[in-house]
Amino acid sequence: MSFKNQWAVILGGSSGLGLASAIKLASEGMNICIVHRDRKSHIPEFEAEVSKLKAFGVDIKTFNKDALNKEVRNQIISELPEKSVKLLLHSIAKGSLKAMTDDGPNLDKQDLDITIHAMATSWYEWTQALIQQNKFSDSARNLAFTSEGNTRVWPGYAAVSAAKSVLESLMRSMAVELASLNITSNCIQAGTTQTASFKMIPGSEKLAEMSKMRNPFKRMTQAEDVANVVFLLCKDEAKWINGTIIKVDGGESLR
């Protein structure tokens, strides 16, 4: 229970990497605040997961609201105790998967703007708001999920790829400029993981097959693999890791 009375704010934590991270951190004694945006049909499944989180004896706050809305952001942050947020984890997966040239509607500027805001600049907005409201604890961690799509090209992934590039650029700048506040900033590059957002990528079945072939362990990355690293980065021993992209893929990206 080394994280007693400390909070993790997880943006996009109702499934996938965000939820797996919430479960791991709650099991280690950290309070969890999840901001998500889900349809009513998914709520019963999510509430079942919340019950599991509460069984660890930690405090849980969940908000099925738009994390990209400024008023919503400030209202949620105001409900957290001062100097209590050990971790801000950005796991929002909302963006366009349109191709640049296709029979259907092509990727346009609005698609790019929406995707980059949701999957990149919103991370900085939340970081800034937490600082302004004095919510970060001492030696806080600021993490976001990137992907191999930051450099590799795949049809329909252009908008998300652009967002990941912006995300990583922001991470490097925050790593330098927030160091004076004793906040570290890093990105986690997970290997190919069968999340709901991954399955929406055009040709995801082929990507999954390719990842198993490329991975030295001949399997895809599991959400729990990534959650374990999120936990490790929150430990005191990880306080000197700052401004880098940490690959959690079993060596998949080596091939």
Coordinates of N, CA and C in Angstrom, one line a residue:
M1 N 0.8 -1.2 0.0 CA 0.0 0.0 0.0 C 0.9 1.3 0.0
S2 N 1.9 1.3 -0.8 CA 2.8 2.4 -0.8 C 2.2 3.6 -1.4
F3 N 1.1 3.5 -2.1 CA 0.4 4.7 -2.7 C -0.8 5.2 -1.9
K4 N -0.9 4.9 -0.7 CA -2.0 5.2 0.1 C -2.3 6.8 0.1
N5 N -3.5 7.1 -0.1 CA -4.0 8.5 -0.2 C -3.5 9.2 -1.5
Q6 N -2.9 8.5 -2.4 CA -2.5 9.1 -3.7 C -3.5 8.7 -4.8
W7 N -3.7 9.6 -5.8 CA -4.6 9.3 -6.8 C -4.0 9.1 -8.2
A8 N -4.6 8.3 -9.0 CA -4.3 8.2 -10.4 C -5.5 8.7 -11.2
V9 N -5.2 9.7 -12.0 CA -6.3 10.2 -12.9 C -6.1 9.6 -14.3
I10 N -7.0 8.8 -14.7 CA -6.9 8.0 -16.0 C -7.9 8.5 -17.0
L11 N -7.4 9.1 -18.1 CA -8.3 9.6 -19.1 C -8.5 8.5 -20.1
G12 N -9.7 8.0 -20.3 CA -10.0 6.9 -21.2 C -9.7 5.6 -20.5
G13 N -10.3 5.4 -19.3 CA -9.9 4.2 -18.5 C -11.0 3.2 -18.4
S14 N -12.0 3.2 -19.3 CA -13.1 2.2 -19.1 C -12.8 0.9 -19.8
S15 N -11.7 0.8 -20.5 CA -11.4 -0.5 -21.2 C -9.9 -0.4 -21.6
G16 N -9.4 -1.5 -22.2 CA -8.1 -1.5 -22.7 C -6.9 -1.2 -21.8
L17 N -5.9 -0.5 -22.2 CA -4.8 -0.2 -21.5 C -5.1 0.6 -20.2
G18 N -6.0 1.6 -20.4 CA -6.4 2.4 -19.3 C -7.0 1.7 -18.1
L19 N -7.9 0.8 -18.4 CA -8.6 0.0 -17.4 C -7.6 -1.0 -16.8
A20 N -6.8 -1.6 -17.6 CA -5.8 -2.6 -17.0 C -4.9 -1.9 -16.0
S21 N -4.5 -0.6 -16.4 CA -3.6 0.2 -15.5 C -4.4 0.5 -14.2
A22 N -5.6 0.8 -14.3 CA -6.4 1.2 -13.1 C -6.5 0.0 -12.2
I23 N -6.7 -1.2 -12.7 CA -6.8 -2.4 -11.9 C -5.5 -2.7 -11.2
K24 N -4.4 -2.6 -11.9 CA -3.0 -2.8 -11.3 C -2.8 -1.8 -10.2
L25 N -3.0 -0.5 -10.5 CA -2.7 0.5 -9.5 C -3.6 0.4 -8.3
A26 N -4.9 0.1 -8.5 CA -5.8 -0.1 -7.4 C -5.3 -1.3 -6.5
S27 N -4.8 -2.3 -7.1 CA -4.4 -3.5 -6.4 C -3.1 -3.1 -5.5
E28 N -2.5 -2.0 -5.9 CA -1.3 -1.6 -5.1 C -1.6 -0.5 -4.2
G29 N -2.9 -0.1 -4.0 CA -3.3 0.8 -3.0 C -3.5 2.2 -3.5
M30 N -3.5 2.5 -4.8 CA -3.7 3.8 -5.3 C -5.2 4.1 -5.6
N31 N -5.7 5.3 -5.2 CA -7.0 5.7 -5.5 C -7.1 6.0 -7.0
I32 N -8.3 5.7 -7.5 CA -8.5 5.8 -9.0 C -9.6 6.8 -9.4
C33 N -9.3 7.7 -10.3 CA -10.3 8.5 -10.9 C -10.3 8.3 -12.4
I34 N -11.4 7.7 -12.9 CA -11.5 7.4 -14.4 C -12.4 8.3 -15.1
V35 N -11.9 9.0 -16.1 CA -12.8 9.8 -17.0 C -12.9 9.1 -18.3
H36 N -14.2 8.8 -18.7 CA -14.4 8.0 -19.9 C -15.6 8.5 -20.6
R37 N -15.8 8.0 -21.8 CA -17.0 8.4 -22.6 C -17.5 7.1 -23.2
D38 N -18.6 6.6 -22.7 CA -19.2 5.3 -23.2 C -20.7 5.4 -23.4
R39 N -21.1 4.5 -24.3 CA -22.5 4.4 -24.6 C -23.2 3.6 -23.4
K40 N -24.5 3.8 -23.3 CA -25.2 3.1 -22.2 C -25.0 1.6 -22.2
S41 N -24.9 1.1 -23.4 CA -24.8 -0.4 -23.6 C -23.5 -0.9 -22.9
H42 N -22.5 -0.1 -22.8 CA -21.2 -0.6 -22.2 C -21.2 -0.3 -20.7
I43 N -22.1 0.5 -20.2 CA -22.0 0.8 -18.8 C -22.1 -0.3 -17.8
P44 N -23.0 -1.3 -18.0 CA -23.0 -2.5 -17.1 C -21.7 -3.2 -17.0
E45 N -21.0 -3.4 -18.1 CA -19.8 -4.1 -18.1 C -18.7 -3.2 -17.4
F46 N -18.7 -1.9 -17.6 CA -17.8 -1.1 -16.9 C -18.0 -1.1 -15.4
E47 N -19.3 -1.0 -15.0 CA -19.6 -1.0 -13.6 C -19.2 -2.2 -12.9
A48 N -19.2 -3.4 -13.6 CA -18.7 -4.6 -13.0 C -17.2 -4.5 -12.7
E49 N -16.5 -3.8 -13.6 CA -15.1 -3.6 -13.4 C -14.8 -2.7 -12.3
V50 N -15.7 -1.7 -12.1 CA -15.5 -0.7 -11.0 C -15.7 -1.4 -9.7
S51 N -16.6 -2.4 -9.6 CA -16.8 -3.2 -8.4 C -15.6 -3.9 -8.0
K52 N -14.9 -4.4 -9.0 CA -13.6 -5.1 -8.8 C -12.6 -4.1 -8.2
L53 N -12.6 -2.9 -8.7 CA -11.6 -1.9 -8.3 C -11.9 -1.6 -6.8
K54 N -13.2 -1.4 -6.5 CA -13.6 -1.1 -5.1 C -13.2 -2.2 -4.1
A55 N -13.1 -3.4 -4.6 CA -12.8 -4.5 -3.7 C -11.4 -4.4 -3.2
F56 N -10.6 -3.6 -3.8 CA -9.2 -3.4 -3.3 C -9.1 -2.5 -2.1
G57 N -10.3 -1.9 -1.8 CA -10.3 -1.0 -0.6 C -9.8 0.4 -0.8
V58 N -9.8 0.8 -2.1 CA -9.4 2.2 -2.4 C -10.6 3.0 -2.8
D59 N -10.4 4.3 -2.9 CA -11.4 5.2 -3.3 C -11.5 5.2 -4.9
I60 N -12.7 5.2 -5.4 CA -12.9 5.2 -6.8 C -13.9 6.3 -7.2
K61 N -13.4 7.1 -8.2 CA -14.3 8.1 -8.8 C -14.4 7.8 -10.3
T62 N -15.6 7.8 -10.9 CA -15.7 7.6 -12.3 C -16.6 8.7 -12.9
F63 N -16.3 9.2 -14.1 CA -17.0 10.3 -14.7 C -17.2 9.9 -16.2
N64 N -18.5 9.6 -16.5 CA -18.8 9.3 -17.9 C -19.1 10.7 -18.6
K65 N -18.1 11.4 -18.8 CA -18.2 12.8 -19.4 C -17.1 13.1 -20.4
D66 N -17.3 14.1 -21.1 CA -16.3 14.5 -22.2 C -15.0 15.1 -21.6
A67 N -14.0 14.3 -21.6 CA -12.7 14.8 -21.0 C -12.1 15.9 -21.8
L68 N -12.6 16.2 -23.0 CA -12.1 17.2 -23.9 C -12.7 18.6 -23.6
N69 N -13.7 18.6 -22.8 CA -14.5 19.8 -22.4 C -13.8 20.5 -21.2
K70 N -13.5 21.8 -21.4 CA -12.8 22.5 -20.4 C -13.6 22.6 -19.1
E71 N -14.9 22.9 -19.1 CA -15.7 22.9 -17.9 C -15.7 21.6 -17.2
V72 N -15.9 20.5 -17.9 CA -15.9 19.2 -17.3 C -14.5 18.9 -16.7
R73 N -13.5 19.2 -17.4 CA -12.1 19.0 -16.8 C -11.9 19.7 -15.5
N74 N -12.3 21.0 -15.4 CA -12.1 21.7 -14.2 C -12.9 21.3 -13.1
Q75 N -14.2 20.8 -13.4 CA -15.1 20.4 -12.4 C -14.6 19.0 -11.8
I76 N -14.1 18.2 -12.6 CA -13.6 16.9 -12.1 C -12.3 17.1 -11.3
I77 N -11.4 17.9 -11.7 CA -10.2 18.2 -11.0 C -10.5 18.8 -9.6
S78 N -11.5 19.7 -9.6 CA -11.8 20.3 -8.3 C -12.3 19.4 -7.2
E79 N -12.7 18.2 -7.6 CA -13.2 17.2 -6.7 C -12.0 16.3 -6.1
L80 N -10.8 16.6 -6.5 CA -9.7 15.8 -6.0 C -8.9 16.6 -5.0
P81 N -8.4 15.9 -3.9 CA -7.7 16.7 -2.9 C -6.4 17.3 -3.4
E82 N -6.0 18.4 -2.8 CA -4.8 19.1 -3.2 C -3.6 18.2 -3.0
K83 N -2.6 18.3 -3.9 CA -1.4 17.6 -3.9 C -1.5 16.1 -3.7
S84 N -2.5 15.5 -4.3 CA -2.8 14.1 -4.2 C -2.6 13.3 -5.4
V85 N -2.5 13.9 -6.6 CA -2.4 13.2 -7.9 C -1.0 12.7 -8.1
K86 N -0.8 11.5 -8.0 CA 0.6 10.9 -8.2 C 0.8 10.6 -9.7
L87 N -0.4 10.3 -10.4 CA -0.3 10.0 -11.8 C -1.4 10.6 -12.6
L88 N -1.0 11.2 -13.8 CA -2.0 11.5 -14.8 C -1.6 10.6 -16.0
L89 N -2.6 9.7 -16.4 CA -2.4 8.8 -17.4 C -3.3 9.1 -18.6
H90 N -2.8 9.4 -19.7 CA -3.6 9.8 -20.9 C -3.8 8.5 -21.8
S91 N -5.0 8.1 -21.9 CA -5.3 6.8 -22.7 C -6.5 7.0 -23.6
I92 N -6.7 8.3 -24.0 CA -7.8 8.6 -24.9 C -7.6 8.1 -26.3
A93 N -8.5 7.3 -26.8 CA -8.4 6.7 -28.1 C -9.7 7.2 -28.9
K94 N -9.6 8.4 -29.4 CA -10.7 8.9 -30.2 C -10.1 9.7 -31.4
G95 N -10.4 9.2 -32.6 CA -9.8 9.8 -33.7 C -10.3 9.2 -35.0
S96 N -9.9 9.9 -36.1 CA -10.3 9.5 -37.4 C -9.4 8.4 -38.0
L97 N -10.0 7.4 -38.6 CA -9.3 6.3 -39.3 C -9.6 6.3 -40.8
K98 N -9.9 7.5 -41.3 CA -10.1 7.7 -42.7 C -8.8 7.6 -43.5
A99 N -9.0 7.1 -44.7 CA -7.8 7.1 -45.6 C -7.7 8.4 -46.3
M100 N -6.5 8.6 -46.9 CA -6.3 9.9 -47.6 C -6.9 9.8 -49.0
T101 N -6.9 8.6 -49.6 CA -7.6 8.4 -50.9 C -8.4 7.1 -50.8
D102 N -9.7 7.2 -51.0 CA -10.5 6.0 -50.9 C -11.8 6.3 -51.6
D103 N -12.7 5.3 -51.7 CA -14.0 5.5 -52.3 C -14.9 6.3 -51.4
G104 N -14.7 6.2 -50.1 CA -15.5 6.9 -49.1 C -15.0 8.3 -48.9
P105 N -15.5 9.0 -47.8 CA -15.0 10.3 -47.4 C -13.5 10.2 -47.1
N106 N -12.7 11.2 -47.6 CA -11.3 11.2 -47.3 C -11.0 12.0 -46.1
L107 N -9.8 11.7 -45.5 CA -9.3 12.5 -44.4 C -9.2 14.0 -44.7
D108 N -9.8 14.8 -43.8 CA -9.7 16.2 -44.0 C -9.1 16.9 -42.8
K109 N -9.0 18.2 -42.9 CA -8.4 19.0 -41.8 C -9.2 18.9 -40.5
Q110 N -10.5 18.9 -40.6 CA -11.3 18.7 -39.3 C -11.0 17.4 -38.7
D111 N -10.9 16.3 -39.4 CA -10.5 15.0 -38.9 C -9.2 15.1 -38.1
L112 N -8.3 15.8 -38.8 CA -6.9 15.9 -38.1 C -7.0 16.7 -36.8
D113 N -7.8 17.8 -36.9 CA -7.9 18.7 -35.7 C -8.5 17.9 -34.5
I114 N -9.6 17.2 -34.8 CA -10.3 16.4 -33.7 C -9.4 15.4 -33.2
T115 N -8.7 14.6 -34.0 CA -7.8 13.5 -33.6 C -6.6 14.0 -32.8
I116 N -6.0 15.1 -33.3 CA -4.8 15.6 -32.6 C -5.2 16.2 -31.2
H117 N -6.4 16.8 -31.1 CA -6.8 17.4 -29.8 C -7.1 16.2 -28.9
A118 N -7.9 15.2 -29.3 CA -8.3 14.1 -28.4 C -7.1 13.3 -28.0
M119 N -6.1 13.0 -28.9 CA -5.1 12.1 -28.6 C -3.7 12.7 -28.3
A120 N -3.7 14.0 -28.3 CA -2.4 14.7 -28.0 C -2.5 15.9 -27.1
T121 N -3.1 17.0 -27.7 CA -3.0 18.2 -26.9 C -3.9 18.2 -25.7
S122 N -4.9 17.3 -25.6 CA -5.7 17.3 -24.4 C -4.9 16.8 -23.2
W123 N -3.8 16.0 -23.5 CA -2.9 15.6 -22.4 C -2.3 16.8 -21.7
Y124 N -1.8 17.8 -22.6 CA -1.2 19.0 -22.0 C -2.3 19.8 -21.3
E125 N -3.5 19.9 -21.8 CA -4.5 20.7 -21.1 C -4.8 20.1 -19.7
W126 N -4.9 18.8 -19.6 CA -5.1 18.2 -18.3 C -3.9 18.5 -17.4
T127 N -2.8 18.3 -17.9 CA -1.6 18.6 -17.1 C -1.6 20.0 -16.6
Q128 N -1.8 20.9 -17.5 CA -1.8 22.4 -17.1 C -2.9 22.6 -16.0
A129 N -4.1 22.1 -16.2 CA -5.2 22.3 -15.2 C -4.8 21.7 -13.9
L130 N -4.2 20.5 -13.8 CA -3.8 19.9 -12.6 C -2.8 20.8 -11.8
I131 N -1.9 21.4 -12.6 CA -0.9 22.2 -12.0 C -1.5 23.5 -11.5
Q132 N -2.4 24.1 -12.2 CA -3.1 25.3 -11.8 C -3.9 25.2 -10.6
Q133 N -4.5 24.0 -10.4 CA -5.3 23.7 -9.2 C -4.5 23.0 -8.1
N134 N -3.2 23.0 -8.3 CA -2.3 22.4 -7.2 C -2.7 21.0 -6.8
K135 N -2.9 20.2 -7.8 CA -3.3 18.8 -7.5 C -2.2 17.8 -7.6
F136 N -1.2 18.0 -8.3 CA -0.1 17.0 -8.4 C 0.6 16.9 -7.1
S137 N 0.9 15.6 -6.7 CA 1.7 15.4 -5.5 C 3.2 15.6 -5.8
D138 N 4.0 15.5 -4.8 CA 5.4 15.6 -5.0 C 5.9 14.4 -5.7
S139 N 6.8 14.6 -6.7 CA 7.3 13.5 -7.5 C 6.2 12.8 -8.3
A140 N 5.4 13.6 -9.0 CA 4.3 13.0 -9.7 C 4.8 12.5 -11.1
R141 N 3.9 11.7 -11.7 CA 4.2 11.0 -12.9 C 3.2 11.5 -14.0
N142 N 3.6 11.8 -15.2 CA 2.8 12.2 -16.3 C 3.0 11.3 -17.4
L143 N 2.1 10.4 -17.7 CA 2.3 9.4 -18.7 C 1.2 9.4 -19.8
A144 N 1.6 9.0 -21.0 CA 0.6 8.9 -22.1 C 1.0 7.7 -23.0
F145 N 0.1 7.1 -23.6 CA 0.3 6.0 -24.5 C 0.5 6.4 -26.0
T146 N 1.6 6.0 -26.5 CA 1.9 6.2 -27.9 C 1.9 4.8 -28.6
S147 N 2.3 4.8 -29.9 CA 2.3 3.5 -30.6 C 3.3 3.5 -31.6
E148 N 3.6 2.3 -32.2 CA 4.6 2.2 -33.3 C 4.1 3.0 -34.5
G149 N 2.9 3.3 -34.6 CA 2.4 4.1 -35.7 C 2.9 5.5 -35.7
N150 N 3.7 5.9 -34.6 CA 4.4 7.2 -34.6 C 5.4 7.3 -35.7
T151 N 5.9 6.2 -36.2 CA 6.9 6.2 -37.3 C 6.5 5.3 -38.5
R152 N 5.8 4.3 -38.2 CA 5.4 3.4 -39.3 C 4.1 3.8 -40.0
V153 N 4.0 3.5 -41.3 CA 2.8 3.9 -42.1 C 1.9 2.8 -42.3
W154 N 0.6 3.1 -42.1 CA -0.5 2.1 -42.3 C -1.7 2.8 -42.9
P155 N -2.3 2.3 -44.0 CA -3.4 3.0 -44.6 C -4.5 3.3 -43.5
G156 N -5.0 4.5 -43.5 CA -6.1 4.9 -42.6 C -5.6 5.4 -41.2
Y157 N -4.3 5.3 -41.0 CA -3.8 5.6 -39.6 C -3.1 7.0 -39.6
A158 N -3.2 7.8 -40.7 CA -2.5 9.0 -40.8 C -2.8 10.0 -39.7
A159 N -4.1 10.2 -39.4 CA -4.5 11.2 -38.3 C -4.0 10.8 -37.0
V160 N -4.1 9.5 -36.6 CA -3.6 9.0 -35.3 C -2.1 9.1 -35.3
S161 N -1.4 8.8 -36.4 CA 0.0 8.9 -36.4 C 0.5 10.3 -36.2
A162 N -0.2 11.3 -36.8 CA 0.1 12.7 -36.6 C -0.1 13.1 -35.1
A163 N -1.2 12.5 -34.5 CA -1.4 12.8 -33.1 C -0.3 12.3 -32.2
K164 N 0.1 11.1 -32.5 CA 1.2 10.5 -31.7 C 2.5 11.3 -31.8
S165 N 2.7 11.8 -33.0 CA 3.9 12.6 -33.1 C 3.9 13.9 -32.3
V166 N 2.7 14.5 -32.3 CA 2.5 15.7 -31.4 C 2.6 15.3 -29.9
L167 N 2.0 14.2 -29.6 CA 2.0 13.7 -28.2 C 3.4 13.6 -27.7
E168 N 4.3 13.0 -28.5 CA 5.6 12.7 -28.1 C 6.4 14.0 -28.0
S169 N 6.2 14.9 -28.9 CA 6.8 16.2 -28.9 C 6.5 17.0 -27.6
L170 N 5.2 17.0 -27.2 CA 4.7 17.6 -26.0 C 5.4 16.9 -24.8
M171 N 5.5 15.6 -24.8 CA 6.1 14.9 -23.7 C 7.6 15.4 -23.5
R172 N 8.3 15.5 -24.6 CA 9.7 16.0 -24.4 C 9.8 17.4 -23.8
S173 N 8.9 18.3 -24.2 CA 8.9 19.6 -23.7 C 8.5 19.7 -22.3
M174 N 7.4 18.9 -21.9 CA 7.0 18.8 -20.5 C 8.0 18.2 -19.6
A175 N 8.8 17.3 -20.1 CA 9.8 16.6 -19.3 C 10.8 17.7 -18.9
V176 N 11.1 18.6 -19.8 CA 12.1 19.7 -19.4 C 11.5 20.8 -18.6
E177 N 10.3 21.2 -19.0 CA 9.7 22.4 -18.4 C 9.0 22.1 -17.1
L178 N 8.6 20.9 -16.8 CA 7.9 20.5 -15.6 C 8.8 19.9 -14.6
A179 N 10.1 19.7 -14.9 CA 11.1 19.1 -14.0 C 11.2 20.0 -12.7
S180 N 11.1 21.3 -12.9 CA 11.2 22.2 -11.7 C 10.0 22.0 -10.7
L181 N 9.0 21.4 -11.2 CA 7.8 21.1 -10.3 C 7.9 19.6 -9.8
N182 N 9.0 19.0 -10.1 CA 9.2 17.6 -9.7 C 8.2 16.6 -10.3
I183 N 7.9 16.9 -11.6 CA 7.0 16.0 -12.4 C 7.8 15.5 -13.5
T184 N 7.7 14.1 -13.7 CA 8.4 13.5 -14.8 C 7.3 13.2 -15.9
S185 N 7.7 13.3 -17.2 CA 6.8 13.0 -18.3 C 7.4 12.0 -19.2
N186 N 6.7 11.0 -19.5 CA 7.1 9.9 -20.4 C 6.0 9.4 -21.3
C187 N 6.3 8.7 -22.4 CA 5.4 8.0 -23.2 C 5.7 6.5 -23.1
I188 N 4.6 5.7 -23.1 CA 4.8 4.3 -23.2 C 4.3 3.8 -24.6
Q189 N 5.2 3.2 -25.3 CA 4.9 2.6 -26.6 C 4.6 1.1 -26.4
A190 N 3.3 0.8 -26.4 CA 2.9 -0.6 -26.2 C 3.0 -1.3 -27.5
G191 N 3.3 -2.6 -27.4 CA 3.2 -3.4 -28.6 C 1.8 -3.6 -29.1
T192 N 1.6 -4.3 -30.2 CA 0.2 -4.5 -30.7 C -0.6 -5.2 -29.7
T193 N -1.7 -4.6 -29.3 CA -2.6 -5.1 -28.2 C -4.0 -5.2 -28.7
Q194 N -4.7 -6.2 -28.4 CA -6.1 -6.4 -28.9 C -7.1 -5.6 -28.1
T195 N -7.0 -4.3 -28.2 CA -8.0 -3.5 -27.5 C -9.1 -3.2 -28.5
A196 N -10.2 -2.6 -27.9 CA -11.3 -2.2 -28.8 C -10.9 -1.2 -29.9
S197 N -10.1 -0.3 -29.5 CA -9.7 0.8 -30.4 C -8.8 0.2 -31.5
F198 N -7.9 -0.8 -31.2 CA -7.1 -1.5 -32.1 C -7.9 -2.2 -33.2
K199 N -9.0 -2.8 -32.8 CA -9.8 -3.6 -33.7 C -10.5 -2.7 -34.7
M200 N -10.6 -1.4 -34.4 CA -11.2 -0.5 -35.3 C -10.3 0.0 -36.5
I201 N -9.0 -0.3 -36.3 CA -8.1 0.1 -37.4 C -8.3 -0.8 -38.6
P202 N -8.4 -0.2 -39.8 CA -8.6 -1.0 -41.0 C -7.5 -2.0 -41.2
G203 N -7.8 -3.3 -41.4 CA -6.8 -4.3 -41.6 C -6.2 -4.7 -40.3
S204 N -6.9 -4.5 -39.1 CA -6.3 -4.9 -37.8 C -6.0 -6.4 -37.7
E205 N -6.8 -7.2 -38.4 CA -6.5 -8.7 -38.3 C -5.1 -9.0 -38.9
K206 N -4.8 -8.3 -40.0 CA -3.4 -8.5 -40.6 C -2.3 -8.0 -39.7
L207 N -2.6 -6.8 -39.1 CA -1.6 -6.3 -38.2 C -1.4 -7.2 -37.0
A208 N -2.4 -7.9 -36.5 CA -2.3 -8.8 -35.4 C -1.4 -10.0 -35.8
E209 N -1.7 -10.5 -37.0 CA -0.9 -11.7 -37.5 C 0.6 -11.3 -37.6
M210 N 0.8 -10.1 -38.2 CA 2.2 -9.6 -38.4 C 2.9 -9.4 -37.0
S211 N 2.2 -8.9 -36.0 CA 2.8 -8.7 -34.7 C 3.3 -10.0 -34.1
K212 N 2.5 -11.0 -34.2 CA 2.9 -12.3 -33.6 C 4.2 -12.9 -34.3
M213 N 4.2 -12.7 -35.6 CA 5.4 -13.1 -36.4 C 6.7 -12.3 -36.0
R214 N 6.5 -11.0 -35.8 CA 7.6 -10.2 -35.5 C 8.1 -10.3 -34.0
N215 N 7.2 -10.6 -33.1 CA 7.5 -10.6 -31.7 C 8.4 -11.8 -31.4
P216 N 9.5 -11.6 -30.7 CA 10.4 -12.7 -30.3 C 9.7 -13.8 -29.4
F217 N 8.6 -13.3 -28.7 CA 7.9 -14.3 -27.9 C 6.7 -14.9 -28.6
K218 N 6.5 -14.5 -29.8 CA 5.4 -15.1 -30.7 C 4.0 -14.9 -30.1
R219 N 3.8 -13.8 -29.5 CA 2.5 -13.4 -29.0 C 2.3 -11.9 -29.0
M220 N 1.1 -11.5 -28.9 CA 0.8 -10.1 -28.9 C 1.0 -9.6 -27.5
T221 N 1.2 -8.3 -27.4 CA 1.2 -7.6 -26.0 C -0.1 -7.7 -25.4
Q222 N -0.1 -8.0 -24.1 CA -1.4 -8.0 -23.3 C -1.5 -6.6 -22.6
A223 N -2.7 -6.2 -22.3 CA -2.9 -5.0 -21.6 C -2.3 -5.0 -20.2
E224 N -2.2 -6.2 -19.6 CA -1.6 -6.3 -18.3 C -0.1 -6.1 -18.4
D225 N 0.5 -6.5 -19.5 CA 2.0 -6.2 -19.7 C 2.2 -4.7 -19.5
V226 N 1.4 -3.9 -20.1 CA 1.5 -2.5 -20.2 C 1.2 -1.9 -18.8
A227 N 0.2 -2.4 -18.2 CA -0.2 -1.9 -16.9 C 0.9 -2.1 -15.8
N228 N 1.6 -3.2 -15.9 CA 2.7 -3.5 -15.0 C 3.8 -2.4 -15.1
V229 N 4.0 -1.9 -16.3 CA 5.0 -0.9 -16.5 C 4.5 0.4 -16.0
V230 N 3.3 0.7 -16.2 CA 2.7 2.0 -15.6 C 2.9 2.0 -14.1
F231 N 2.7 0.8 -13.5 CA 2.9 0.7 -12.0 C 4.4 0.9 -11.7
L232 N 5.3 0.3 -12.4 CA 6.7 0.4 -12.1 C 7.1 1.9 -12.2
L233 N 6.6 2.6 -13.2 CA 7.0 4.0 -13.4 C 6.5 4.9 -12.3
C234 N 5.5 4.4 -11.5 CA 5.0 5.2 -10.4 C 5.8 5.0 -9.1
K235 N 6.7 4.0 -9.1 CA 7.5 3.7 -7.9 C 8.6 4.7 -7.8
D236 N 9.1 4.9 -6.6 CA 10.1 5.9 -6.3 C 11.4 5.6 -7.1
E237 N 11.6 4.3 -7.3 CA 12.9 3.9 -8.0 C 12.9 4.4 -9.5
A238 N 11.7 4.8 -10.0 CA 11.6 5.2 -11.4 C 11.6 6.7 -11.5
K239 N 12.0 7.5 -10.5 CA 11.8 8.9 -10.5 C 12.8 9.6 -11.4
W240 N 13.9 8.9 -11.9 CA 14.9 9.5 -12.8 C 14.7 9.1 -14.2
I241 N 13.5 8.5 -14.5 CA 13.2 8.2 -15.9 C 12.3 9.4 -16.4
N242 N 12.8 10.2 -17.3 CA 12.1 11.4 -17.7 C 12.4 11.7 -19.2
G243 N 11.3 12.0 -19.9 CA 11.5 12.5 -21.3 C 11.8 11.5 -22.3
T244 N 11.3 10.3 -22.1 CA 11.7 9.2 -23.0 C 10.4 8.4 -23.5
I245 N 10.6 7.6 -24.5 CA 9.6 6.7 -25.0 C 10.0 5.3 -24.6
I246 N 9.2 4.7 -23.7 CA 9.5 3.4 -23.2 C 8.7 2.3 -23.9
K247 N 9.4 1.4 -24.6 CA 8.8 0.4 -25.4 C 8.4 -0.8 -24.5
V248 N 7.1 -1.2 -24.5 CA 6.6 -2.3 -23.8 C 6.0 -3.2 -24.8
D249 N 6.8 -4.0 -25.5 CA 6.4 -4.8 -26.6 C 7.0 -6.1 -26.8
G250 N 7.9 -6.5 -25.8 CA 8.5 -7.8 -25.9 C 9.6 -7.9 -26.9
G251 N 9.9 -6.8 -27.5 CA 10.9 -6.8 -28.6 C 10.3 -6.8 -30.0
E252 N 9.0 -6.6 -30.1 CA 8.3 -6.6 -31.4 C 8.8 -5.6 -32.3
S253 N 9.1 -4.4 -31.9 CA 9.6 -3.4 -32.8 C 11.0 -3.5 -33.3
L254 N 11.7 -4.6 -32.8 CA 13.0 -4.8 -33.3 C 13.1 -5.5 -34.7
R255 N 11.9 -6.0 -35.1 CA 11.9 -6.7 -36.4 C 10.9 -6.0 -37.4

